[in-house]
Amino acid sequence: MVRYSVDEFVNQTKQQDKGEGLFELETKRMMEINLDGQVWAKSGAMVSYRGNIKFEREGILEHGLGKLFKKALTGEGISLMKANGNGKLYLADRGKKISILKLEGDSIFVNGNDLLAFEPSIQWDIKLMRRMAGMLSGGLFNVRLAGTGMVAITSHYEPLTLMVTPSNPVYTDPNATVAWSGSLEPEFVTDISFKTFLGRGSGESIQMKFSGEGFVVVQPFEEVYFAEQQ
């Protein structure tokens, strides 16, 4: 085969059936859903599909007034779409790395910006950052996912999971925090000297403190949300 030929490119990049089930990583940054029914996905994440699949934005009252109210408080919030039918659906989100998790009766919190897709068997709810929400960027909120089923999350570059123990809490930058186990409830702490050290100007640096037993997933990148750019 001729080096750099079109045939070589096609053979190296063409889609493969790996037989991994409903959620399947085609590459580190693109996921294939072998759809036979319904799945929830982040709006705008569809890059391609084949088969008989219909897409529908979530209804305003589809998840009840409670979630509608929370979405209003968090700005855009998490915008979802339903994919129904049979076929292959390909999702991606700004070239971010995709990780697939199988929940088996447990729960996980995910930064709303890092949630890509999940099965309809998963129960979910938007969790506000309590009184600290007003001090943080408009895009910073999280979603609690619980039950049994597949969940796909994204991160900028390779994620790192830090274990939390009662004797060893973990502190994170909220903008670099991707997810954490459902057993943890973060609290917010401030550190004036830390922000000054980093040269970020005057004021207090807000950090998330995780105490107890569980894990926290961080990424080597700080999300800059629209609200911070204004």
PDB file of C-alpha atoms in Angstrom:
ATOM      1  CA  MET A   1       0.000   0.000   0.000  1.00  0.00           C
ATOM      2  CA  VAL A   2       1.317   3.433  -0.937  1.00  0.00           C
ATOM      3  CA  ARG A   3       2.347   5.534   2.051  1.00  0.00           C
ATOM      4  CA  TYR A   4      -0.152   8.341   2.771  1.00  0.00           C
ATOM      5  CA  SER A   5      -2.552   7.086   0.121  1.00  0.00           C
ATOM      6  CA  VAL A   6      -6.281   7.653   0.412  1.00  0.00           C
ATOM      7  CA  ASP A   7      -6.778   3.920   0.925  1.00  0.00           C
ATOM      8  CA  GLU A   8      -4.328   3.940   3.834  1.00  0.00           C
ATOM      9  CA  PHE A   9      -6.120   6.871   5.431  1.00  0.00           C
ATOM     10  CA  VAL A  10      -9.505   5.177   5.066  1.00  0.00           C
ATOM     11  CA  ASN A  11      -8.253   1.899   6.516  1.00  0.00           C
ATOM     12  CA  GLN A  12      -6.677   3.635   9.513  1.00  0.00           C
ATOM     13  CA  THR A  13      -9.668   5.820  10.343  1.00  0.00           C
ATOM     14  CA  LYS A  14     -12.738   3.865   9.267  1.00  0.00           C
ATOM     15  CA  GLN A  15     -15.422   2.910  11.756  1.00  0.00           C
ATOM     16  CA  GLN A  16     -15.103  -0.499  13.402  1.00  0.00           C
ATOM     17  CA  ASP A  17     -17.649  -2.620  15.189  1.00  0.00           C
ATOM     18  CA  LYS A  18     -15.971  -3.537  18.464  1.00  0.00           C
ATOM     19  CA  GLY A  19     -18.955  -5.289  20.014  1.00  0.00           C
ATOM     20  CA  GLU A  20     -18.659  -3.361  23.278  1.00  0.00           C
ATOM     21  CA  GLY A  21     -22.378  -2.806  23.747  1.00  0.00           C
ATOM     22  CA  LEU A  22     -24.587   0.271  23.789  1.00  0.00           C
ATOM     23  CA  PHE A  23     -21.801   2.834  24.330  1.00  0.00           C
ATOM     24  CA  GLU A  24     -18.593   2.256  22.393  1.00  0.00           C
ATOM     25  CA  LEU A  25     -15.501   4.416  21.985  1.00  0.00           C
ATOM     26  CA  GLU A  26     -14.646   4.712  18.303  1.00  0.00           C
ATOM     27  CA  THR A  27     -11.740   6.980  19.238  1.00  0.00           C
ATOM     28  CA  LYS A  28     -10.747   8.706  22.465  1.00  0.00           C
ATOM     29  CA  ARG A  29     -12.801  11.704  21.383  1.00  0.00           C
ATOM     30  CA  MET A  30     -15.762  10.191  19.563  1.00  0.00           C
ATOM     31  CA  MET A  31     -18.369   7.772  20.905  1.00  0.00           C
ATOM     32  CA  GLU A  32     -20.643   5.407  19.032  1.00  0.00           C
ATOM     33  CA  ILE A  33     -24.052   4.541  20.464  1.00  0.00           C
ATOM     34  CA  ASN A  34     -25.554   1.326  19.126  1.00  0.00           C
ATOM     35  CA  LEU A  35     -29.057   2.650  19.526  1.00  0.00           C
ATOM     36  CA  ASP A  36     -32.097   0.436  19.885  1.00  0.00           C
ATOM     37  CA  GLY A  37     -34.586   2.566  21.751  1.00  0.00           C
ATOM     38  CA  GLN A  38     -33.799   5.875  23.443  1.00  0.00           C
ATOM     39  CA  VAL A  39     -30.839   7.719  24.895  1.00  0.00           C
ATOM     40  CA  TRP A  40     -30.277  11.201  26.339  1.00  0.00           C
ATOM     41  CA  ALA A  41     -27.400  13.234  24.895  1.00  0.00           C
ATOM     42  CA  LYS A  42     -26.019  16.731  25.177  1.00  0.00           C
ATOM     43  CA  SER A  43     -27.626  19.034  22.645  1.00  0.00           C
ATOM     44  CA  GLY A  44     -25.316  19.726  19.736  1.00  0.00           C
ATOM     45  CA  ALA A  45     -23.153  16.655  20.406  1.00  0.00           C
ATOM     46  CA  MET A  46     -24.349  14.665  17.374  1.00  0.00           C
ATOM     47  CA  VAL A  47     -21.746  14.553  14.602  1.00  0.00           C
ATOM     48  CA  SER A  48     -23.166  11.715  12.498  1.00  0.00           C
ATOM     49  CA  TYR A  49     -25.641   8.839  12.475  1.00  0.00           C
ATOM     50  CA  ARG A  50     -26.944   6.058  10.319  1.00  0.00           C
ATOM     51  CA  GLY A  51     -30.215   4.214  10.515  1.00  0.00           C
ATOM     52  CA  ASN A  52     -33.658   5.399  11.572  1.00  0.00           C
ATOM     53  CA  ILE A  53     -33.003   7.871  14.392  1.00  0.00           C
ATOM     54  CA  LYS A  54     -35.093  10.878  15.352  1.00  0.00           C
ATOM     55  CA  PHE A  55     -33.901  13.718  17.540  1.00  0.00           C
ATOM     56  CA  GLU A  56     -36.023  15.808  19.856  1.00  0.00           C
ATOM     57  CA  ARG A  57     -35.077  18.568  22.267  1.00  0.00           C
ATOM     58  CA  GLU A  58     -36.241  18.007  25.800  1.00  0.00           C
ATOM     59  CA  GLY A  59     -39.606  19.575  26.501  1.00  0.00           C
ATOM     60  CA  ILE A  60     -39.749  22.638  28.741  1.00  0.00           C
ATOM     61  CA  LEU A  61     -41.737  20.759  31.369  1.00  0.00           C
ATOM     62  CA  GLU A  62     -40.512  17.278  30.497  1.00  0.00           C
ATOM     63  CA  HIS A  63     -38.641  16.846  33.767  1.00  0.00           C
ATOM     64  CA  GLY A  64     -40.989  18.811  35.977  1.00  0.00           C
ATOM     65  CA  LEU A  65     -41.144  22.351  37.303  1.00  0.00           C
ATOM     66  CA  GLY A  66     -38.357  21.707  39.806  1.00  0.00           C
ATOM     67  CA  LYS A  67     -35.720  21.058  37.164  1.00  0.00           C
ATOM     68  CA  LEU A  68     -37.049  23.857  34.992  1.00  0.00           C
ATOM     69  CA  PHE A  69     -36.597  26.278  37.899  1.00  0.00           C
ATOM     70  CA  LYS A  70     -33.067  25.040  38.541  1.00  0.00           C
ATOM     71  CA  LYS A  71     -32.165  25.403  34.868  1.00  0.00           C
ATOM     72  CA  ALA A  72     -33.382  28.984  34.967  1.00  0.00           C
ATOM     73  CA  LEU A  73     -31.148  29.681  37.974  1.00  0.00           C
ATOM     74  CA  THR A  74     -28.091  28.150  36.335  1.00  0.00           C
ATOM     75  CA  GLY A  75     -28.461  30.069  33.084  1.00  0.00           C
ATOM     76  CA  GLU A  76     -28.367  27.778  30.098  1.00  0.00           C
ATOM     77  CA  GLY A  77     -28.013  24.798  32.395  1.00  0.00           C
ATOM     78  CA  ILE A  78     -27.745  21.399  30.797  1.00  0.00           C
ATOM     79  CA  SER A  79     -29.446  21.279  27.407  1.00  0.00           C
ATOM     80  CA  LEU A  80     -30.426  17.746  26.443  1.00  0.00           C
ATOM     81  CA  MET A  81     -31.845  16.018  23.411  1.00  0.00           C
ATOM     82  CA  LYS A  82     -33.520  12.644  23.042  1.00  0.00           C
ATOM     83  CA  ALA A  83     -32.391  10.257  20.334  1.00  0.00           C
ATOM     84  CA  ASN A  84     -34.975   7.610  19.492  1.00  0.00           C
ATOM     85  CA  GLY A  85     -34.820   4.743  17.031  1.00  0.00           C
ATOM     86  CA  ASN A  86     -32.440   2.155  15.686  1.00  0.00           C
ATOM     87  CA  GLY A  87     -29.015   2.750  14.249  1.00  0.00           C
ATOM     88  CA  LYS A  88     -25.570   4.067  15.052  1.00  0.00           C
ATOM     89  CA  LEU A  89     -25.194   7.504  16.608  1.00  0.00           C
ATOM     90  CA  TYR A  90     -21.857   9.299  16.895  1.00  0.00           C
ATOM     91  CA  LEU A  91     -21.289  11.926  19.577  1.00  0.00           C
ATOM     92  CA  ALA A  92     -18.433  14.300  20.371  1.00  0.00           C
ATOM     93  CA  ASP A  93     -18.001  17.518  22.330  1.00  0.00           C
ATOM     94  CA  ARG A  94     -15.357  20.025  21.189  1.00  0.00           C
ATOM     95  CA  GLY A  95     -12.729  17.332  20.822  1.00  0.00           C
ATOM     96  CA  LYS A  96     -12.771  16.492  24.538  1.00  0.00           C
ATOM     97  CA  LYS A  97     -11.723  13.049  25.730  1.00  0.00           C
ATOM     98  CA  ILE A  98     -14.665  10.728  26.433  1.00  0.00           C
ATOM     99  CA  SER A  99     -14.902   8.315  29.356  1.00  0.00           C
ATOM    100  CA  ILE A 100     -17.670   5.715  29.646  1.00  0.00           C
ATOM    101  CA  LEU A 101     -18.942   4.687  33.066  1.00  0.00           C
ATOM    102  CA  LYS A 102     -21.354   1.916  33.983  1.00  0.00           C
ATOM    103  CA  LEU A 103     -23.381   2.717  37.079  1.00  0.00           C
ATOM    104  CA  GLU A 104     -24.612  -0.294  38.997  1.00  0.00           C
ATOM    105  CA  GLY A 105     -26.927   1.093  41.628  1.00  0.00           C
ATOM    106  CA  ASP A 106     -24.468   3.811  42.618  1.00  0.00           C
ATOM    107  CA  SER A 107     -24.319   7.529  41.928  1.00  0.00           C
ATOM    108  CA  ILE A 108     -21.926  10.150  40.610  1.00  0.00           C
ATOM    109  CA  PHE A 109     -21.898  13.928  40.309  1.00  0.00           C
ATOM    110  CA  VAL A 110     -20.756  15.401  36.990  1.00  0.00           C
ATOM    111  CA  ASN A 111     -20.039  18.985  36.059  1.00  0.00           C
ATOM    112  CA  GLY A 112     -22.940  19.895  33.768  1.00  0.00           C
ATOM    113  CA  ASN A 113     -20.552  20.959  31.006  1.00  0.00           C
ATOM    114  CA  ASP A 114     -18.876  17.541  31.039  1.00  0.00           C
ATOM    115  CA  LEU A 115     -21.952  15.318  30.692  1.00  0.00           C
ATOM    116  CA  LEU A 116     -22.216  13.818  27.182  1.00  0.00           C
ATOM    117  CA  ALA A 117     -24.881  11.096  27.284  1.00  0.00           C
ATOM    118  CA  PHE A 118     -26.724   8.623  29.495  1.00  0.00           C
ATOM    119  CA  GLU A 119     -29.324   5.896  29.321  1.00  0.00           C
ATOM    120  CA  PRO A 120     -32.957   6.707  30.174  1.00  0.00           C
ATOM    121  CA  SER A 121     -32.745   4.215  33.052  1.00  0.00           C
ATOM    122  CA  ILE A 122     -30.501   6.701  34.882  1.00  0.00           C
ATOM    123  CA  GLN A 123     -32.181   9.111  37.273  1.00  0.00           C
ATOM    124  CA  TRP A 124     -30.708  12.616  37.177  1.00  0.00           C
ATOM    125  CA  ASP A 125     -31.150  15.942  38.874  1.00  0.00           C
ATOM    126  CA  ILE A 126     -29.451  19.338  38.662  1.00  0.00           C
ATOM    127  CA  LYS A 127     -27.697  20.296  41.872  1.00  0.00           C
ATOM    128  CA  LEU A 128     -27.166  23.971  42.604  1.00  0.00           C
ATOM    129  CA  MET A 129     -24.021  25.205  44.333  1.00  0.00           C
ATOM    130  CA  ARG A 130     -26.108  26.645  47.171  1.00  0.00           C
ATOM    131  CA  ARG A 131     -25.259  30.198  48.186  1.00  0.00           C
ATOM    132  CA  MET A 132     -21.876  29.968  46.460  1.00  0.00           C
ATOM    133  CA  ALA A 133     -23.470  29.740  43.014  1.00  0.00           C
ATOM    134  CA  GLY A 134     -23.542  33.507  42.658  1.00  0.00           C
ATOM    135  CA  MET A 135     -19.790  33.725  43.280  1.00  0.00           C
ATOM    136  CA  LEU A 136     -18.920  31.210  40.610  1.00  0.00           C
ATOM    137  CA  SER A 137     -19.142  31.288  36.839  1.00  0.00           C
ATOM    138  CA  GLY A 138     -22.559  30.964  35.243  1.00  0.00           C
ATOM    139  CA  GLY A 139     -21.625  27.621  33.694  1.00  0.00           C
ATOM    140  CA  LEU A 140     -20.574  25.942  36.915  1.00  0.00           C
ATOM    141  CA  PHE A 141     -23.243  23.552  38.174  1.00  0.00           C
ATOM    142  CA  ASN A 142     -23.438  19.800  38.511  1.00  0.00           C
ATOM    143  CA  VAL A 143     -25.752  16.933  37.744  1.00  0.00           C
ATOM    144  CA  ARG A 144     -26.357  13.961  40.000  1.00  0.00           C
ATOM    145  CA  LEU A 145     -26.717  10.679  38.110  1.00  0.00           C
ATOM    146  CA  ALA A 146     -27.890   7.546  39.884  1.00  0.00           C
ATOM    147  CA  GLY A 147     -29.190   4.070  39.168  1.00  0.00           C
ATOM    148  CA  THR A 148     -28.128   1.384  36.727  1.00  0.00           C
ATOM    149  CA  GLY A 149     -27.004   2.165  33.209  1.00  0.00           C
ATOM    150  CA  MET A 150     -24.353   3.751  31.024  1.00  0.00           C
ATOM    151  CA  VAL A 151     -23.062   7.309  31.379  1.00  0.00           C
ATOM    152  CA  ALA A 152     -20.544   9.130  29.174  1.00  0.00           C
ATOM    153  CA  ILE A 153     -18.557  12.107  30.462  1.00  0.00           C
ATOM    154  CA  THR A 154     -15.931  14.315  28.839  1.00  0.00           C
ATOM    155  CA  SER A 155     -12.732  16.016  29.916  1.00  0.00           C
ATOM    156  CA  HIS A 156     -10.106  18.236  28.359  1.00  0.00           C
ATOM    157  CA  TYR A 157      -7.163  15.894  27.896  1.00  0.00           C
ATOM    158  CA  GLU A 158      -6.544  12.951  30.244  1.00  0.00           C
ATOM    159  CA  PRO A 159      -8.569  12.924  33.477  1.00  0.00           C
ATOM    160  CA  LEU A 160      -6.968  12.203  36.841  1.00  0.00           C
ATOM    161  CA  THR A 161      -8.886  10.526  39.679  1.00  0.00           C
ATOM    162  CA  LEU A 162      -7.913  11.476  43.223  1.00  0.00           C
ATOM    163  CA  MET A 163      -8.986   9.295  46.128  1.00  0.00           C
ATOM    164  CA  VAL A 164     -10.579  11.007  49.129  1.00  0.00           C
ATOM    165  CA  THR A 165     -10.321   9.545  52.632  1.00  0.00           C
ATOM    166  CA  PRO A 166     -11.505  10.893  56.011  1.00  0.00           C
ATOM    167  CA  SER A 167      -7.923  11.689  56.967  1.00  0.00           C
ATOM    168  CA  ASN A 168      -6.935  13.119  53.584  1.00  0.00           C
ATOM    169  CA  PRO A 169      -9.387  15.622  52.018  1.00  0.00           C
ATOM    170  CA  VAL A 170      -8.859  16.880  48.470  1.00  0.00           C
ATOM    171  CA  TYR A 171      -9.034  20.491  47.296  1.00  0.00           C
ATOM    172  CA  THR A 172      -9.739  21.317  43.653  1.00  0.00           C
ATOM    173  CA  ASP A 173     -10.190  24.267  41.342  1.00  0.00           C
ATOM    174  CA  PRO A 174     -13.927  24.288  40.462  1.00  0.00           C
ATOM    175  CA  ASN A 175     -13.122  25.015  36.820  1.00  0.00           C
ATOM    176  CA  ALA A 176     -10.910  21.925  36.597  1.00  0.00           C
ATOM    177  CA  THR A 177     -13.284  19.572  38.447  1.00  0.00           C
ATOM    178  CA  VAL A 178     -15.072  17.072  36.207  1.00  0.00           C
ATOM    179  CA  ALA A 179     -16.873  14.639  38.517  1.00  0.00           C
ATOM    180  CA  TRP A 180     -16.969  13.094  41.973  1.00  0.00           C
ATOM    181  CA  SER A 181     -18.528  10.102  43.671  1.00  0.00           C
ATOM    182  CA  GLY A 182     -22.079  10.391  44.974  1.00  0.00           C
ATOM    183  CA  SER A 183     -20.901   9.803  48.539  1.00  0.00           C
ATOM    184  CA  LEU A 184     -19.149  13.188  48.643  1.00  0.00           C
ATOM    185  CA  GLU A 185     -20.634  16.610  49.292  1.00  0.00           C
ATOM    186  CA  PRO A 186     -18.166  19.391  48.427  1.00  0.00           C
ATOM    187  CA  GLU A 187     -17.884  22.573  50.415  1.00  0.00           C
ATOM    188  CA  PHE A 188     -16.379  25.813  49.187  1.00  0.00           C
ATOM    189  CA  VAL A 189     -13.382  27.431  50.828  1.00  0.00           C
ATOM    190  CA  THR A 190     -11.491  30.579  49.945  1.00  0.00           C
ATOM    191  CA  ASP A 191      -7.793  31.317  49.915  1.00  0.00           C
ATOM    192  CA  ILE A 192      -6.701  34.909  49.315  1.00  0.00           C
ATOM    193  CA  SER A 193      -2.967  34.169  49.282  1.00  0.00           C
ATOM    194  CA  PHE A 194      -3.344  31.330  46.768  1.00  0.00           C
ATOM    195  CA  LYS A 195      -4.946  33.559  44.152  1.00  0.00           C
ATOM    196  CA  THR A 196      -2.387  36.280  44.763  1.00  0.00           C
ATOM    197  CA  PHE A 197       0.396  33.729  44.300  1.00  0.00           C
ATOM    198  CA  LEU A 198      -1.011  32.724  40.913  1.00  0.00           C
ATOM    199  CA  GLY A 199      -1.176  36.326  39.802  1.00  0.00           C
ATOM    200  CA  ARG A 200      -4.893  36.328  39.175  1.00  0.00           C
ATOM    201  CA  GLY A 201      -5.503  39.743  40.624  1.00  0.00           C
ATOM    202  CA  SER A 202      -7.112  40.792  43.851  1.00  0.00           C
ATOM    203  CA  GLY A 203      -9.847  38.904  45.626  1.00  0.00           C
ATOM    204  CA  GLU A 204     -10.363  35.406  46.949  1.00  0.00           C
ATOM    205  CA  SER A 205      -9.743  32.138  45.178  1.00  0.00           C
ATOM    206  CA  ILE A 206     -12.670  29.736  45.462  1.00  0.00           C
ATOM    207  CA  GLN A 207     -11.779  26.096  45.935  1.00  0.00           C
ATOM    208  CA  MET A 208     -13.841  22.944  46.351  1.00  0.00           C
ATOM    209  CA  LYS A 209     -13.033  20.843  49.400  1.00  0.00           C
ATOM    210  CA  PHE A 210     -13.966  17.150  49.338  1.00  0.00           C
ATOM    211  CA  SER A 211     -14.039  15.301  52.652  1.00  0.00           C
ATOM    212  CA  GLY A 212     -15.120  11.754  53.483  1.00  0.00           C
ATOM    213  CA  GLU A 213     -14.728   8.585  51.448  1.00  0.00           C
ATOM    214  CA  GLY A 214     -14.791   8.586  47.662  1.00  0.00           C
ATOM    215  CA  PHE A 215     -13.052  10.024  44.621  1.00  0.00           C
ATOM    216  CA  VAL A 216     -12.769  13.228  42.594  1.00  0.00           C
ATOM    217  CA  VAL A 217     -11.997  13.492  38.870  1.00  0.00           C
ATOM    218  CA  VAL A 218     -10.036  16.524  37.656  1.00  0.00           C
ATOM    219  CA  GLN A 219      -8.696  17.590  34.279  1.00  0.00           C
ATOM    220  CA  PRO A 220      -5.474  19.430  33.354  1.00  0.00           C
ATOM    221  CA  PHE A 221      -7.484  22.353  32.048  1.00  0.00           C
ATOM    222  CA  GLU A 222      -9.595  25.139  33.512  1.00  0.00           C
ATOM    223  CA  GLU A 223     -12.936  25.571  31.771  1.00  0.00           C
ATOM    224  CA  VAL A 224     -13.605  29.183  30.842  1.00  0.00           C
ATOM    225  CA  TYR A 225     -17.332  29.651  30.600  1.00  0.00           C
ATOM    226  CA  PHE A 226     -19.221  32.259  28.664  1.00  0.00           C
ATOM    227  CA  ALA A 227     -20.245  34.094  31.823  1.00  0.00           C
ATOM    228  CA  GLU A 228     -16.580  34.676  32.666  1.00  0.00           C
ATOM    229  CA  GLN A 229     -15.806  36.137  29.274  1.00  0.00           C
ATOM    230  CA  GLN A 230     -18.295  38.978  29.480  1.00  0.00           C
TER     231      GLN A 230
END
